[in-house]
CSV table of C-alpha atoms in Angstrom, one decimal:
chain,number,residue,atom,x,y,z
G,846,UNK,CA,-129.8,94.8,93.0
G,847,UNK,CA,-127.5,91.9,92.8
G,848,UNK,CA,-124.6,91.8,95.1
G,849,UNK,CA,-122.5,92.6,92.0
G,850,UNK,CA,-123.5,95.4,91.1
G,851,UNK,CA,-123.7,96.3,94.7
G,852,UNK,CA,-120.3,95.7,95.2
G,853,UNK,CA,-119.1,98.0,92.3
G,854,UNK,CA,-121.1,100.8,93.3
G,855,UNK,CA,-119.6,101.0,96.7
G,856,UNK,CA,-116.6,100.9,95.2
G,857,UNK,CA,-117.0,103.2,92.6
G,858,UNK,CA,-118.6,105.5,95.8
G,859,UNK,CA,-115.4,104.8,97.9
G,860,UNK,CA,-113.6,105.7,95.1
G,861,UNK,CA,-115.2,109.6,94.3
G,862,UNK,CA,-114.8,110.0,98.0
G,863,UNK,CA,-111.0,109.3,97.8
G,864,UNK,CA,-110.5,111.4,94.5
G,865,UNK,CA,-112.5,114.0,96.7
G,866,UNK,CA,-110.1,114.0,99.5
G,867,UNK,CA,-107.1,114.1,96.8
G,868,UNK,CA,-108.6,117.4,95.2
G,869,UNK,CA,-109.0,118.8,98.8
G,870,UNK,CA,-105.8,118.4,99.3
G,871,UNK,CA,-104.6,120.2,96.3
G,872,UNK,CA,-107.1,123.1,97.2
G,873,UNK,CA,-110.1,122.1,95.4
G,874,UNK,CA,-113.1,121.2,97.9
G,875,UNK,CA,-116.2,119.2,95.9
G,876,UNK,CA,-119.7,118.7,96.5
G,877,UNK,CA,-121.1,115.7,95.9
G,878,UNK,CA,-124.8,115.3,95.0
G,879,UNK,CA,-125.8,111.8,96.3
G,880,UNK,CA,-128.9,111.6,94.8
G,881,UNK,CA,-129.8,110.1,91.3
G,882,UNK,CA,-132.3,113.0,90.9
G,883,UNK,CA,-129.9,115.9,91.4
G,884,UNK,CA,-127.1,114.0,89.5
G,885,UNK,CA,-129.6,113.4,86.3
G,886,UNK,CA,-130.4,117.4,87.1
G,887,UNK,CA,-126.9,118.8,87.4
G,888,UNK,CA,-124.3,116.4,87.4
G,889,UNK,CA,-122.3,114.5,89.6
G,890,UNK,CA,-121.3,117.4,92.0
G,891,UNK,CA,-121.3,121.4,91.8
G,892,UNK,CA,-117.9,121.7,90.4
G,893,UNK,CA,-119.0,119.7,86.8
G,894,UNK,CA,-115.8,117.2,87.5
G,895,UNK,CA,-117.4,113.4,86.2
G,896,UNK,CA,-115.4,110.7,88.7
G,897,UNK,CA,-114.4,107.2,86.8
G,898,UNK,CA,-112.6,104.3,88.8
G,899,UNK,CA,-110.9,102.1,86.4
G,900,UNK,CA,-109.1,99.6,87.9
G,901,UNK,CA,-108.2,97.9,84.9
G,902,UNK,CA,-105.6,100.5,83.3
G,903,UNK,CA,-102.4,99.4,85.0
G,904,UNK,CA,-102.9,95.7,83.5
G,905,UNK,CA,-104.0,96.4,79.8
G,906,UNK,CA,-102.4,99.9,79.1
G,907,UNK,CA,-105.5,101.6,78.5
G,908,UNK,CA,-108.0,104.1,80.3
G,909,UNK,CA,-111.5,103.1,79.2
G,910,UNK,CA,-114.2,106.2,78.7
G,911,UNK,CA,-117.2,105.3,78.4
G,912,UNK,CA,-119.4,107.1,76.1
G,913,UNK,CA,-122.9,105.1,76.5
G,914,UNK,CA,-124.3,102.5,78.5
G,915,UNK,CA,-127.7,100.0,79.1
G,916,UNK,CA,-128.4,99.3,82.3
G,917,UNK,CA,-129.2,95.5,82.0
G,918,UNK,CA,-127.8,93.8,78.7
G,919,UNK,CA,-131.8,92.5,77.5
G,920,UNK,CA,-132.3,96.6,77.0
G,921,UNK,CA,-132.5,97.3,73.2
G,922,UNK,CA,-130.7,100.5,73.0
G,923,UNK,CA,-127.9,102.4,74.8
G,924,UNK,CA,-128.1,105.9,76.4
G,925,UNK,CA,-125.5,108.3,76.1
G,926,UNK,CA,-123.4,108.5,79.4
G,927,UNK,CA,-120.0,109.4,80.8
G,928,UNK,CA,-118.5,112.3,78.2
G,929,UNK,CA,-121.9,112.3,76.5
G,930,UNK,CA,-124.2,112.6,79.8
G,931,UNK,CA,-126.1,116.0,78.7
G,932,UNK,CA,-125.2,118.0,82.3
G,933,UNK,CA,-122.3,120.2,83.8
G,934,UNK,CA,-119.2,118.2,83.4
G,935,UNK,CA,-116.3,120.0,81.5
G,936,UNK,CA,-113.8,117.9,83.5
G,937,UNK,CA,-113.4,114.1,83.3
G,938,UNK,CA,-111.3,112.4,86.3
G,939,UNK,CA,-110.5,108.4,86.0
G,940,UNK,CA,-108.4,106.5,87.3
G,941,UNK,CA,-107.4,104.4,90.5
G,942,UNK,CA,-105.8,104.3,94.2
G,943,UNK,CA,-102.1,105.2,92.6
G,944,UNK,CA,-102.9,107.5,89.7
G,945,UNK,CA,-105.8,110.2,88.6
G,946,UNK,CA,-106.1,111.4,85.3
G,947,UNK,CA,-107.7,114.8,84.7
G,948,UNK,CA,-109.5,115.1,81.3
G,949,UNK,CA,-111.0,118.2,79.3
G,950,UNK,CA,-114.4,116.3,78.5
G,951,UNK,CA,-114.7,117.8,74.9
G,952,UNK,CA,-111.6,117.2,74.1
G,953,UNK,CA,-112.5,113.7,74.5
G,954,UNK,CA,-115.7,114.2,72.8
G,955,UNK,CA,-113.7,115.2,70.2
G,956,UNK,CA,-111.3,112.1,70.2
G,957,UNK,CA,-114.4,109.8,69.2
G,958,UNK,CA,-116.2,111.5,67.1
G,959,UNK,CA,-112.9,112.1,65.1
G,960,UNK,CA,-112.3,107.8,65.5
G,961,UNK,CA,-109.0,109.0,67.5
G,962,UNK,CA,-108.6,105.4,69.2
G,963,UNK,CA,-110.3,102.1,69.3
G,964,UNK,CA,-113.7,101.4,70.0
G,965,UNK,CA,-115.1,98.8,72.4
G,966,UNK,CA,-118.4,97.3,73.2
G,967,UNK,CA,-119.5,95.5,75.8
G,968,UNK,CA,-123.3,93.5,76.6
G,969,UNK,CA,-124.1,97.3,78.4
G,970,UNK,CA,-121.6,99.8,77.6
G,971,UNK,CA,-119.9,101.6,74.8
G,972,UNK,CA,-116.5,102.9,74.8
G,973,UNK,CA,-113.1,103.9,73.3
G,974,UNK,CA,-109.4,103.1,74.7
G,975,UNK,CA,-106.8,105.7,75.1
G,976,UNK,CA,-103.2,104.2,75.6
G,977,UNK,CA,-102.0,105.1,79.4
G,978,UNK,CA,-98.8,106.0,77.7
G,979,UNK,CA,-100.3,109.0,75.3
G,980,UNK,CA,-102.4,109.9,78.2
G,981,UNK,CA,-99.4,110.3,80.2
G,982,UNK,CA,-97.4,112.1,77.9
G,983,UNK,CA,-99.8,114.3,75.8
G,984,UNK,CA,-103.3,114.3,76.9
G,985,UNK,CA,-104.1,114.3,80.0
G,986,UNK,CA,-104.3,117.5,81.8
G,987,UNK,CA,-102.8,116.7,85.0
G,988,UNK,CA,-101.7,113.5,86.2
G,989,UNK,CA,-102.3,113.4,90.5
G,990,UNK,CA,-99.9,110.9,91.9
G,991,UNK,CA,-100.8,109.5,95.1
G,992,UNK,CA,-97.9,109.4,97.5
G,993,UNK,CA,-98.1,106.4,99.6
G,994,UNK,CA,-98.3,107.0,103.4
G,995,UNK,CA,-95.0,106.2,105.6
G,996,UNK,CA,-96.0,104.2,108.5
């Protein structure tokens, strides 16, 4: 593992814990599986709610969902993943520290197979681009906004 990618999944594992503790707050306590077996089995936790960080949005205007990946670039072909992972996710959460975006995850299915918005492609994943702006205004679900604490 190169200290890379071991960086962004600590992140990424920082990051479901802190949309965890958001959800709690609101009333709705997760379970996390932490291993890849159970994950791969069921899904991410018991609640089917698929956790995204994407740090990116606020600086290009877009929330990136992924819809396949490869997990080293050399791989020939890409596996389905994110809104096409075949387990118990109905709801899709990205976002970052400030802002969490609540998705129904067919309705995104929906939005690329129907070439809603513009696909991208990177060396190991596959996705499409959903202005922050539409999100915000007609198709996200809920929008969480993260109060910042007083000191």
């Amino acid at each position: 593992m190169t200290p890379e990618y071991r960086a962004k999944l600590e992140q990424g594992l920082f990051y479901q814990d802190f949309v965890m503790e958001q959800f709690y707050k609101i009333g709705i306590p997760l379970i996390s599986y932490s291993s890849k077996e159970y994950q791969n089995m069921i899904g991410e936790n018991k609640a089917g709610i698929e956790i995204k960080n994407d740090t990116r949005f606020p600086e290009t205007g877009n929330i990136y969902i992924e819809v396949a990946e490869k997990s080293k670039a050399e791989n020939k072909t890409f596996i389905p993943s994110g809104i096409f992972r075949n387990d118990n996710t109905w709801l899709y959460v990205i976002g970052d520290m400030k802002r969490i975006f609540i998705f129904s995850k067919k309705q995104l299915q929906i939005f690329y197979e129907t070439k809603k918005f513009k696909e991208v492609e990177t060396a190991t994943s596959k996705g499409f681009l959903i202005p922050v702006s539409e999100a915000e205004r007609i198709y996200a679900l809920k929008i969480i906004e993260i109060q910042e604490k007083e000191n």
